Tab-separated table of C-alpha atoms and ligand atoms in Angstrom:
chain	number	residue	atom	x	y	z
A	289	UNK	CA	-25.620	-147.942	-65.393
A	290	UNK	CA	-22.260	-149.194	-64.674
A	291	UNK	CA	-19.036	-147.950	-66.271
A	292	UNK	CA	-17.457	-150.943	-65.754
A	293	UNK	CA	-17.459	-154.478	-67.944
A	294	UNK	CA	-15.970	-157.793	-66.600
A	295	UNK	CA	-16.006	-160.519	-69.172
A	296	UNK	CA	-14.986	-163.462	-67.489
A	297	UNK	CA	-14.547	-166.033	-70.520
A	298	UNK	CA	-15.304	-170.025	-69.381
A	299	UNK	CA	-15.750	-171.475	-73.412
A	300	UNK	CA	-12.899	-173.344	-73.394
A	301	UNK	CA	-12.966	-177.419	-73.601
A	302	UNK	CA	-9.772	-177.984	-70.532
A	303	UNK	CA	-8.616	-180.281	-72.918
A	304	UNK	CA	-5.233	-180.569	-70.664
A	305	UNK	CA	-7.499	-180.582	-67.574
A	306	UNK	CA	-9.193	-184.296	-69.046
A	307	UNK	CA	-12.113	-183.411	-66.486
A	308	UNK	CA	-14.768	-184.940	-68.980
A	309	UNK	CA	-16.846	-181.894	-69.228
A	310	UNK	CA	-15.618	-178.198	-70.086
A	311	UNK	CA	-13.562	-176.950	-67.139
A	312	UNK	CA	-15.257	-173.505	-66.138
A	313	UNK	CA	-17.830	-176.172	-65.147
A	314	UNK	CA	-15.152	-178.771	-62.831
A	315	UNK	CA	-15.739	-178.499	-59.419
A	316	UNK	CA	-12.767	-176.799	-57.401
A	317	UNK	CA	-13.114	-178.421	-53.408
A	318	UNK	CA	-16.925	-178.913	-54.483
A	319	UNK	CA	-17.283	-175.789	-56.313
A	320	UNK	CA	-17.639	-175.256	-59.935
A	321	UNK	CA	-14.838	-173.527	-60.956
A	322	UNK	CA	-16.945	-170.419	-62.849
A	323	UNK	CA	-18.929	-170.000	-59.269
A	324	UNK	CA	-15.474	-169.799	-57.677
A	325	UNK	CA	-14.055	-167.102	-60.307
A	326	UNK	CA	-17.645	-165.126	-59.990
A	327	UNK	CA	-17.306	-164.974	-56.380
A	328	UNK	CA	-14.023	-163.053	-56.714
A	329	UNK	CA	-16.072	-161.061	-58.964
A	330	UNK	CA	-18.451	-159.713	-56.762
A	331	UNK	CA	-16.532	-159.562	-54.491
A	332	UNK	CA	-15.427	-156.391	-56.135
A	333	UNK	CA	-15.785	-152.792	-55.118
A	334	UNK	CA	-17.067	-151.419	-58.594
A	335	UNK	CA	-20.362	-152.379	-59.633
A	336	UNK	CA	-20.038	-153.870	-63.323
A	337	UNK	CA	-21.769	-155.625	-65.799
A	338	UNK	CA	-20.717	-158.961	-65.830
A	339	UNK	CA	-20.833	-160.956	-69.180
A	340	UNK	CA	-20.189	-164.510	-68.862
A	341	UNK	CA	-19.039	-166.367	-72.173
A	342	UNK	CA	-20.063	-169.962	-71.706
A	343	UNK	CA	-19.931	-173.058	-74.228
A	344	UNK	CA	-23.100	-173.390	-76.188
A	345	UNK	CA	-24.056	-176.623	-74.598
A	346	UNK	CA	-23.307	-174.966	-70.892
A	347	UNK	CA	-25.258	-171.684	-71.183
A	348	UNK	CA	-28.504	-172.718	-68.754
A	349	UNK	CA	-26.036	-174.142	-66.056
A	350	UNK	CA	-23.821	-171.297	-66.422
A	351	UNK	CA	-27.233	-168.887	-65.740
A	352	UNK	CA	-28.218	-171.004	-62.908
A	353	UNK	CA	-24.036	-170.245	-61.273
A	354	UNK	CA	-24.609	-166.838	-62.433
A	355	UNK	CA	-27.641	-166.464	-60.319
A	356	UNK	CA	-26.992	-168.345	-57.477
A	357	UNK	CA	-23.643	-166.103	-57.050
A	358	UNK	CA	-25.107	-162.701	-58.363
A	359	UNK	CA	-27.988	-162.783	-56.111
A	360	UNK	CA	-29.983	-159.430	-56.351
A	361	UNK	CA	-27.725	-158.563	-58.891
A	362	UNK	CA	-28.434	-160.632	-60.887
A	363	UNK	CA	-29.556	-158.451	-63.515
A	364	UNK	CA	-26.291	-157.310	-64.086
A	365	UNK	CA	-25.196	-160.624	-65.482
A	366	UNK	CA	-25.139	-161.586	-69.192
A	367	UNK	CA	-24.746	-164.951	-70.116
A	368	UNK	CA	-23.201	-165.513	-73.831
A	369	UNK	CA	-22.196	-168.419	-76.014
A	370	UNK	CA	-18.666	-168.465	-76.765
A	371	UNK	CA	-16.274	-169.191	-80.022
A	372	UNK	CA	-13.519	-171.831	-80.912
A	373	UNK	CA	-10.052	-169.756	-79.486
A	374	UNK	CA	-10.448	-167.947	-76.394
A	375	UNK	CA	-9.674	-164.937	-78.683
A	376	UNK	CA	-13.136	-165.226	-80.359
A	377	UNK	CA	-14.924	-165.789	-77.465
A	378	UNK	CA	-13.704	-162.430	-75.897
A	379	UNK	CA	-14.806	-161.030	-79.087
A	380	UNK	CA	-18.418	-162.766	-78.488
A	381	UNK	CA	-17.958	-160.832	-74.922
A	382	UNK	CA	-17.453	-157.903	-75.935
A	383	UNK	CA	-20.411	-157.941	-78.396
A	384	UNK	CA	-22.606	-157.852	-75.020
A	385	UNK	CA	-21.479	-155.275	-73.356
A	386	UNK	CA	-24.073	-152.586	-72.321
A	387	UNK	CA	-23.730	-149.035	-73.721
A	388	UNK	CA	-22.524	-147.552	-70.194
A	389	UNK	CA	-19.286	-149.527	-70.148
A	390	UNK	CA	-16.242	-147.460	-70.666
A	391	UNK	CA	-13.527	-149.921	-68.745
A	392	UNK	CA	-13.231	-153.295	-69.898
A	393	UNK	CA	-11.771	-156.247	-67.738
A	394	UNK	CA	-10.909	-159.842	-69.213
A	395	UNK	CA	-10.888	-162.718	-67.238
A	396	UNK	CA	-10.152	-166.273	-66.814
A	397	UNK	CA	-12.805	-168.686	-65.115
A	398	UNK	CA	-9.807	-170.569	-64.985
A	399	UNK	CA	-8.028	-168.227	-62.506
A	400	UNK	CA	-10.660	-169.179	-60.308
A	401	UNK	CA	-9.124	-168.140	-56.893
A	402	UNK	CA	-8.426	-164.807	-57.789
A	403	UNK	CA	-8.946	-162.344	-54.828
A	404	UNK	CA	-11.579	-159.406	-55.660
A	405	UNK	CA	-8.663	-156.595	-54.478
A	406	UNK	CA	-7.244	-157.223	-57.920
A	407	UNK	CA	-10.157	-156.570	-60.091
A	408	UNK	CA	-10.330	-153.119	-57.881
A	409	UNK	CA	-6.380	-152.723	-58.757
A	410	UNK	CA	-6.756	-152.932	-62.273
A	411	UNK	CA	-9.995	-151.039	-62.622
A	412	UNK	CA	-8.685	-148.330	-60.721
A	413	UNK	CA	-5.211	-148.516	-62.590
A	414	UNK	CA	-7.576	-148.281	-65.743
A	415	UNK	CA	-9.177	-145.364	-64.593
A	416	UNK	CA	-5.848	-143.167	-63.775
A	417	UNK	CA	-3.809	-144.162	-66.367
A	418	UNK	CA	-6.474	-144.560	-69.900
A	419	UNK	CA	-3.664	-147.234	-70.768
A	420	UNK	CA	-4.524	-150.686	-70.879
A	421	UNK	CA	-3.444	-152.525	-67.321
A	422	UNK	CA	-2.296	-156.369	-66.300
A	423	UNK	CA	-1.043	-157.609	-63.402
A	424	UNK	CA	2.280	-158.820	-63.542
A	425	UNK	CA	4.297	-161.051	-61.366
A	426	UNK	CA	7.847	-161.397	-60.839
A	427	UNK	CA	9.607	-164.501	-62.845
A	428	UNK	CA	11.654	-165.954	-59.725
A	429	UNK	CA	13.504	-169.184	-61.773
A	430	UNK	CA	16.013	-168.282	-63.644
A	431	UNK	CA	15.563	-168.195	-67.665
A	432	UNK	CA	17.827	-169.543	-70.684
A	433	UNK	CA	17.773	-168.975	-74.138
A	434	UNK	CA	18.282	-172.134	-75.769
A	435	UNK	CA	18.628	-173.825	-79.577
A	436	UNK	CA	18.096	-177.333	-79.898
A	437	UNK	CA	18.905	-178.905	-77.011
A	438	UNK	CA	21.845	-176.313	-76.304
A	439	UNK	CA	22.009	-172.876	-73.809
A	440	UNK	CA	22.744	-169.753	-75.760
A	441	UNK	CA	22.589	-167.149	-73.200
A	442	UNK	CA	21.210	-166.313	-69.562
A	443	UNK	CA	18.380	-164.033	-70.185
A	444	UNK	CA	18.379	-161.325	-67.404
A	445	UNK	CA	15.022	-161.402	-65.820
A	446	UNK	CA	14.746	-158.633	-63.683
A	447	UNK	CA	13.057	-157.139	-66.828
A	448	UNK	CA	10.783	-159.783	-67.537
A	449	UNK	CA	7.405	-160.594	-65.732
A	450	UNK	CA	4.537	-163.400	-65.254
A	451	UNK	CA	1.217	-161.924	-66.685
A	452	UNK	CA	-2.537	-162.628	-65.408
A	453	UNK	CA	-6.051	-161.590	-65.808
A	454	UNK	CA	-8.058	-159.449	-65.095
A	455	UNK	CA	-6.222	-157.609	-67.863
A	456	UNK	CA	-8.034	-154.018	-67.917
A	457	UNK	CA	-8.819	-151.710	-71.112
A	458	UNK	CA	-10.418	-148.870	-72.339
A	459	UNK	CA	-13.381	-150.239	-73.858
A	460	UNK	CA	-12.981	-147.931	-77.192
A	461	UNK	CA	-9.521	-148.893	-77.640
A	462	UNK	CA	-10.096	-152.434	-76.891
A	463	UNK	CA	-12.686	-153.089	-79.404
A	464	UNK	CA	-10.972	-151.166	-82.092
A	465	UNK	CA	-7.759	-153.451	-81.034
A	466	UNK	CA	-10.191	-156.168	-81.648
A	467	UNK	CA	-11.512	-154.855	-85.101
A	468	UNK	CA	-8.519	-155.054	-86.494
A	469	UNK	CA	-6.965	-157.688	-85.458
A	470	UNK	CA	-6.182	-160.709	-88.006
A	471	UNK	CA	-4.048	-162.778	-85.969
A	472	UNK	CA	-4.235	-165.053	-82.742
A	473	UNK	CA	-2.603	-163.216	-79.757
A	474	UNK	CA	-1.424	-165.017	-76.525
A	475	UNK	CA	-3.387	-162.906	-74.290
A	476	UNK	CA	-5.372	-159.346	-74.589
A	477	UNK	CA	-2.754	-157.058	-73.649
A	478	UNK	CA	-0.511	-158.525	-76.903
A	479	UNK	CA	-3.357	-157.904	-79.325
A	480	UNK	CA	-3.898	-154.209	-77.272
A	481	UNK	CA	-0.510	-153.142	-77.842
A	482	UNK	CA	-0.608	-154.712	-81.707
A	483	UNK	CA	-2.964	-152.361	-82.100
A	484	UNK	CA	-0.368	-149.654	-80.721
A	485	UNK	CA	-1.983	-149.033	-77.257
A	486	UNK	CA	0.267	-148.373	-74.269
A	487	UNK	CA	-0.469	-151.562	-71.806
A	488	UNK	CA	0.969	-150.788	-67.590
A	489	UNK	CA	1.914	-153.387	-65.187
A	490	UNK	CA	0.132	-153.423	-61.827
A	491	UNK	CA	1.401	-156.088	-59.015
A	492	UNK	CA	-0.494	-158.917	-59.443
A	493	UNK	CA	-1.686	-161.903	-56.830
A	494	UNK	CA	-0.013	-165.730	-56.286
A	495	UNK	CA	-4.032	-166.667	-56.227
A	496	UNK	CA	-4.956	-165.843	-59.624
A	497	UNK	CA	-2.800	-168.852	-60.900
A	498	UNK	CA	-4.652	-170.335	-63.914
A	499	UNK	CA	-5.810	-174.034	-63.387
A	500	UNK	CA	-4.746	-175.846	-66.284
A	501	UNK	CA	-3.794	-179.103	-65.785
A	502	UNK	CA	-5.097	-181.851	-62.947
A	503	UNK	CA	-1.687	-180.794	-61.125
A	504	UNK	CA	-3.194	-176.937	-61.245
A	505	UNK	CA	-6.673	-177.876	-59.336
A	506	UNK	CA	-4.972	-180.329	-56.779
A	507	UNK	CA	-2.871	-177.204	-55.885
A	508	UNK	CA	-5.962	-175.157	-55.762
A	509	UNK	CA	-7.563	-177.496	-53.411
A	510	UNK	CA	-4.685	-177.631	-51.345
A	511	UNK	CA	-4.322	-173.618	-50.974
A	512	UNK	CA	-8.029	-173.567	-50.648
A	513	UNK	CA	-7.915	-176.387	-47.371
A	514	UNK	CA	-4.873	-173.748	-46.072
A	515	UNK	CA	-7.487	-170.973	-46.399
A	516	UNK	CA	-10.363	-172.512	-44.261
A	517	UNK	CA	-10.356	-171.314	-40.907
A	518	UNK	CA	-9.959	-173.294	-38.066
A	519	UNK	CA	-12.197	-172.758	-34.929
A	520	UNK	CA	-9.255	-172.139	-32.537
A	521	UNK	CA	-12.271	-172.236	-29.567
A	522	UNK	CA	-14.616	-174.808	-29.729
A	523	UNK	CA	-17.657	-175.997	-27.716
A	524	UNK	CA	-19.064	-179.504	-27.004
A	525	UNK	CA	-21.930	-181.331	-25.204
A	526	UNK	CA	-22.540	-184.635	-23.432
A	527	UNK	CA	-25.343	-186.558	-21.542
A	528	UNK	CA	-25.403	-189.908	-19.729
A	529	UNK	CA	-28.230	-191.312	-17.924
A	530	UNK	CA	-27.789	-194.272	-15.687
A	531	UNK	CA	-30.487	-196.087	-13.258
A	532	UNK	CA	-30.215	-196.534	-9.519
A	533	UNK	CA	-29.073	-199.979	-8.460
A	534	UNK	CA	-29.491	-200.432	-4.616
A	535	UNK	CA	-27.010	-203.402	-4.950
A	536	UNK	CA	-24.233	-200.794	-5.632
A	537	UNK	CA	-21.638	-198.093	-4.348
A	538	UNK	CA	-22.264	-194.480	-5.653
A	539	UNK	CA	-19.621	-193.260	-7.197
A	540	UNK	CA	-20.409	-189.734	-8.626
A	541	UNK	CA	-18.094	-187.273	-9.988
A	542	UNK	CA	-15.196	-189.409	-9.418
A	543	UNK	CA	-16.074	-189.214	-5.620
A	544	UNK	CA	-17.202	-192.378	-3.540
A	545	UNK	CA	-20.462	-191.223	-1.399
A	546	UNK	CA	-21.717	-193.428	1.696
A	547	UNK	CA	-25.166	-194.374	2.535
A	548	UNK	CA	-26.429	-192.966	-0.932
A	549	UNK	CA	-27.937	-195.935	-3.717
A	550	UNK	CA	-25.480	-196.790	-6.338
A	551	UNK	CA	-25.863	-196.469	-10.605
A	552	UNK	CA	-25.922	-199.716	-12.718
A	553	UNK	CA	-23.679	-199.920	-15.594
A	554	UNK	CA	-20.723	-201.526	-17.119
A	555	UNK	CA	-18.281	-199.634	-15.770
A	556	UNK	CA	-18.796	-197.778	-12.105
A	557	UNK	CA	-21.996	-196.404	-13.576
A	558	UNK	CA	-20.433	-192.466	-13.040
A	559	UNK	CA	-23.038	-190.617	-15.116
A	560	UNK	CA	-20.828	-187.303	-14.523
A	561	UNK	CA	-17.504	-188.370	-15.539
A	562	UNK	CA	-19.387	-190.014	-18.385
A	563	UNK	CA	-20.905	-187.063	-19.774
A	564	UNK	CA	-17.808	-184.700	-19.153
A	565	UNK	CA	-15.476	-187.132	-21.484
A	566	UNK	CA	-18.526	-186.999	-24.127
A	567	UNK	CA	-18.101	-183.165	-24.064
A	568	UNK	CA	-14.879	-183.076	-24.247
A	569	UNK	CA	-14.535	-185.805	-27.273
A	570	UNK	CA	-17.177	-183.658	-28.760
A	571	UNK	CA	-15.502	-180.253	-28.490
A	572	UNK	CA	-12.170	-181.742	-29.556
A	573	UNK	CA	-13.945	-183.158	-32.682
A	574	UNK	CA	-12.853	-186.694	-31.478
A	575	UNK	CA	-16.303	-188.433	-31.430
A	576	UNK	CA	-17.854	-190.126	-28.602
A	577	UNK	CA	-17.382	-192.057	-25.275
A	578	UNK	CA	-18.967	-195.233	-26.767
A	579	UNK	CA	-17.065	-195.141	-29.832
A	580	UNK	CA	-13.605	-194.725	-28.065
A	581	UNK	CA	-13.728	-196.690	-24.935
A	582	UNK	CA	-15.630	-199.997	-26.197
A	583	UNK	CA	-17.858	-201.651	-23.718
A	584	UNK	CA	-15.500	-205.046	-24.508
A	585	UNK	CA	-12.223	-203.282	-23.595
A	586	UNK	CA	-11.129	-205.306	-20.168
A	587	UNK	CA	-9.258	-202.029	-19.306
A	588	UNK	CA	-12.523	-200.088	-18.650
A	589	UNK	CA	-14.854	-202.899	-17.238
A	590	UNK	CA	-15.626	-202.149	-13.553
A	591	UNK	CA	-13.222	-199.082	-14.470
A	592	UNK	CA	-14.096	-195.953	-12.557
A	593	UNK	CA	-15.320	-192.389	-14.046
A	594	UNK	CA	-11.251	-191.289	-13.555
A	595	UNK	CA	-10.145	-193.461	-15.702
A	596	UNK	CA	-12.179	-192.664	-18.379
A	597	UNK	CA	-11.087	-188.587	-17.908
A	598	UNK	CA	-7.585	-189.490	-17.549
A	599	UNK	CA	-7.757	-191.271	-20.810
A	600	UNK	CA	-10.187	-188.533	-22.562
A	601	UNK	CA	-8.006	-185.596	-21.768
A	602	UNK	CA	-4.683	-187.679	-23.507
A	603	UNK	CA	-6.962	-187.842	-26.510
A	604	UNK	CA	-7.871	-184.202	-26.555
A	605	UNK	CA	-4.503	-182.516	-25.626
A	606	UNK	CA	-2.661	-185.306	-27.679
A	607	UNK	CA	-4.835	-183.611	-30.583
A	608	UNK	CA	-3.899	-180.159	-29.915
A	609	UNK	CA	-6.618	-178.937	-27.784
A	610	UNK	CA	-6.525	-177.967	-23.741
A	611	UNK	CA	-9.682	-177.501	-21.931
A	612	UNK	CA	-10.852	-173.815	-21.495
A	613	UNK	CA	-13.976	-174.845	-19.080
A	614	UNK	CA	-16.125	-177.502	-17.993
A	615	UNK	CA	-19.936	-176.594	-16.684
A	616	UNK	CA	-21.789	-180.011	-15.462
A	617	UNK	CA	-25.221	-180.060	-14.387
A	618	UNK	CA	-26.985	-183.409	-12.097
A	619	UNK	CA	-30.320	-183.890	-12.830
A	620	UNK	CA	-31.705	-186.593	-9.812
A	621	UNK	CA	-33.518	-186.850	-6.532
A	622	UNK	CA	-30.717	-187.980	-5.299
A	623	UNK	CA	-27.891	-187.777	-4.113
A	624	UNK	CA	-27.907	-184.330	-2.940
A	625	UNK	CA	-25.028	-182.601	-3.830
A	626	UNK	CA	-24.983	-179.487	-1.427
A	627	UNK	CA	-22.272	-179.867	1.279
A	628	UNK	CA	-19.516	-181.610	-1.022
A	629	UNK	CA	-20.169	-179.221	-4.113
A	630	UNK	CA	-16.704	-177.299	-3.645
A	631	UNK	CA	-15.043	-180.882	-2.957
A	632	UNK	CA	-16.408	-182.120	-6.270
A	633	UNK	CA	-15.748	-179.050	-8.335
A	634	UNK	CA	-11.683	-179.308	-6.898
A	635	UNK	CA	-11.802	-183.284	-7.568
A	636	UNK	CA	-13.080	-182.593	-11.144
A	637	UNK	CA	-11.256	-179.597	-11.734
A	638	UNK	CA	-7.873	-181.349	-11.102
A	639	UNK	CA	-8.785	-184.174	-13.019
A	640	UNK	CA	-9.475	-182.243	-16.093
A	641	UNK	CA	-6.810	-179.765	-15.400
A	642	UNK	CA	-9.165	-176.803	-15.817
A	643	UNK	CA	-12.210	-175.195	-13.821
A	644	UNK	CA	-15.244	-177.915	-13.800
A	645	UNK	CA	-18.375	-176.059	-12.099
A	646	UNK	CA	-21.167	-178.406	-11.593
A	647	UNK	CA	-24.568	-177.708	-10.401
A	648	UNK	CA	-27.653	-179.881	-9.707
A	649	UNK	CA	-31.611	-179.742	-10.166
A	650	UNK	CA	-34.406	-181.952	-9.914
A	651	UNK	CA	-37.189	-182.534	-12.453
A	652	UNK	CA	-40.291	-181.420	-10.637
A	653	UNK	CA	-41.381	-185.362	-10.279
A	654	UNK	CA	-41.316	-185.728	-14.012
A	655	UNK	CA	-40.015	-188.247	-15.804
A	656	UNK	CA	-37.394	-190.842	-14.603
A	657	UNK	CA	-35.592	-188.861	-12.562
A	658	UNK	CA	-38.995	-187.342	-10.915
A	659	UNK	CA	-39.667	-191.241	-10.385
A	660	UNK	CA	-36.244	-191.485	-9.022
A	661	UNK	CA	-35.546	-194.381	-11.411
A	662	UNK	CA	-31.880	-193.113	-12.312
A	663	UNK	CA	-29.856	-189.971	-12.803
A	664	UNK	CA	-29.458	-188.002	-15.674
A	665	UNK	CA	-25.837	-185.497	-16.267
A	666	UNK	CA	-25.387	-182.759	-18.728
A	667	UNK	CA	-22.125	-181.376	-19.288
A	668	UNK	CA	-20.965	-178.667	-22.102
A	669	UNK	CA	-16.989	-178.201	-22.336
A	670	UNK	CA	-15.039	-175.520	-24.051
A	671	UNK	CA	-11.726	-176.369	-25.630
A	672	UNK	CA	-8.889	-174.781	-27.189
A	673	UNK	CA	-6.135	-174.481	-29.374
A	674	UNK	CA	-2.932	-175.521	-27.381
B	750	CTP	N1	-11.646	-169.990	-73.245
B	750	CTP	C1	-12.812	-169.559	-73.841
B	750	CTP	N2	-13.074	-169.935	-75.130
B	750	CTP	C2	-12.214	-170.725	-75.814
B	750	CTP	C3	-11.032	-171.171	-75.215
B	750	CTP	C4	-10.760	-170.781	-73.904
B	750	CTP	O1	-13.604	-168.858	-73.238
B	750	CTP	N3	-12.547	-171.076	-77.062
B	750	CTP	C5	-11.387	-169.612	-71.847
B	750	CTP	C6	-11.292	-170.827	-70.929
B	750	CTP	O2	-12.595	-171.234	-70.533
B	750	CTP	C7	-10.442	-170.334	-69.794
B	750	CTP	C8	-9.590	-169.243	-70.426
B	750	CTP	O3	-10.140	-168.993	-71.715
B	750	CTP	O4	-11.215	-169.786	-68.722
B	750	CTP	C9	-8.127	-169.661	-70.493
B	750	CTP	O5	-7.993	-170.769	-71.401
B	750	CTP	P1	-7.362	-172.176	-71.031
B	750	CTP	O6	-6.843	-172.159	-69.640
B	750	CTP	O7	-6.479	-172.575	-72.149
B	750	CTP	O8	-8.685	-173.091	-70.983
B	750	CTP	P2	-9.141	-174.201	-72.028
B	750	CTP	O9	-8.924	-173.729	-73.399
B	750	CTP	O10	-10.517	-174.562	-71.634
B	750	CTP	O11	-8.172	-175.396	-71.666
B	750	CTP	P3	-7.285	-176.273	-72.679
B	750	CTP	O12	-6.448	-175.308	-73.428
B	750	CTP	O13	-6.520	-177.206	-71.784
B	750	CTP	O14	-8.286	-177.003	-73.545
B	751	MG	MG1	-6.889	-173.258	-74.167
């Protein structure tokens, strides 16, 4: 049975939040804030029961967060109905609490970024010390004492401190503290030491700021778009298929070949330049060949495959990529590629500024390009960041 108890208390209304519904239950970047704050949770080293303290119209929804985050531990989740000041509702919390518990955290839903390292750095704090623990962080504006509208004094604040939650306790102490008290306290650790308990500071994290206001969750989307890691490799693919036309010049790879029956198409009908600028839009993220080089633009009609590189590569360097590799593959009866392979792989390679290998097949007289109705080019590219 576990020793330690996190209350995380979500009751409240976020009247200043205005987010029509209670606020443990406002999505943070698509994420109800409670799921958010219970993923720091488990996160956590210690195992604990967890005792959620949820509005009374919220209590299924908060279950069904409760699960979905918990998983297989789900069992060590309570979900309870909470009271009119947050002060009652840890109360209700603490009502819940299995026998086993002997450390008791408090926290906010509404510190819903909170990394898991602190819930280990006050339980552990808890654990050494017996006193009761918050994190604390250092007040960097300077502070006045004022009356009316008037300074008094410059209050020295190297001795003064921003608290947060998880606040940590002794559970025996903390529900005595709670017994007794008859007055509404600003946080746990002031009704604690009311109670004449000695209350620690431990450092404490710029993510477990409490959303409060729409300002609050803005900022927490904002840190939480900073946080999401960006592929710095990525990987795309491309295909074009274009028919013979006998009527035409082949121009393949960028390369003009003799004798060999030309490809149909708007442009020079270069199935391999096609497919390489399609996997290198899609690597970079940048979308597709049709949807950046339109078939009505006079610049591309009749244009050949070069062009069309030359013009994909600005687009992909100009949005912070360069390209790692190219790999190219011709699927056709024809042309054969064999003698001017290396001669193609150089062309390509310098037009893309980075090593193109290309290699060739045939379909085993299936489908179009066993018919030798047209050719058909795959290409994968890697990019980078620059
Ligand atoms: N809380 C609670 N029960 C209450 C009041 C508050 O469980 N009766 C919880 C809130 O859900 C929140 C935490 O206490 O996670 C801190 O409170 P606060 O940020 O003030 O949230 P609200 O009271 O919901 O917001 P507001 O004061 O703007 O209405
Ligand atoms: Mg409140």
């Amino acid at each position: 049975m576990p020793i330690v108890g996190i209350i995380v208390v979500a009751a409240g209304s976020g009247a200043r939040l205005g987010a029509g519904q209670p606020k443990a239950f406002a999505d943070v970047d698509g994420v109800p804030m409670l799921e958010r704050a219970l993923r720091g949770v488990f996160g956590s080293v210690e195992p604990a029961q967890v005792v959620v303290v949820a509005p009374a119209s919220h209590l299924d929804v908060a279950r069904s967060i409760c699960d979905r985050v918990a998983g297989v531990a789900s069992g060590a989740v309570s979900v309870v109905a909470g009271g009119v000041t947050r002060q009652d509702s840890v109360a209700l919390g603490l009502q819940a609490l299995d026998d086993s518990v002997e450390i008791v955290l408090v926290h906010d839903a509404a510190r819903a970024l909170t990394p898991s390292a602190l819930f280990d750095r006050v339980v552990g704090a808890v654990a050494a010390s017996g006193h009761g623990i918050i994190p604390s962080l250092p007040v960097s504006d300077t502070i006045k004492r004022v009356a009316e509208r008037s300074v008094v004094e410059t209050v020295d604040r190297s001795s003064l401190v921003h608290v947060q939650t998880p606040q940590g306790f002794p559970r025996e102490s903390l529900v005595a503290a709670y017994a007794e008290a008859n007055q509404e306290f600003t946080d746990d650790a002031a009704l604690y030491s009311n109670a004449g308990d000695v209350v620690d500071i431990v450092d404490g994290e710029p993510l477990a700021f409490k959303i409060t206001t729409p300002w609050d969750l803005a900022r927490a989307e904002n840190v939480l778009a900073e946080l999401r890691p960006v592929a710095s490799i990525r990987t795309g693919v491309g295909i074009d298929v274009h028919a013979y036309d006998p009527g035409e010049p082949l121009w393949l790879g960028g390369l003009y070949w003799p004798d060999e029956v030309g490809l149909a198409g708007h442009s020079d009908g270069d199935a391999m330049c096609h497919a390489i600028c399609d996997a290198l839009l899609s690597a970079a993220g940048l979308g597709d060949i049709g949807g950046r080089f339109g078939t009505d633009d006079p610049r591309f009609a009749g244009a050949h495959g070069e062009v069309f590189l030359a013009e994909t590569l600005a687009l992909v360097t100009g949005s912070g990529w360069t390209v790692g590799n190219v790999s190219v593959q011709l699927i056709a009866k024809h042309p054969r590629l064999g003698a001017r392979r290396t001669e193609l792989e150089h062309h390509l390679s310098s037009l893309v500024d980075a090593p193109v290998s290309v290699s060739a097949t045939t379909s085993d007289g299936l489908g179009f390009t066993g018919r030798a109705e047209g050719v058909a080019v795959i290409a994968t590219a890697l990019v980078q960041r620059a």
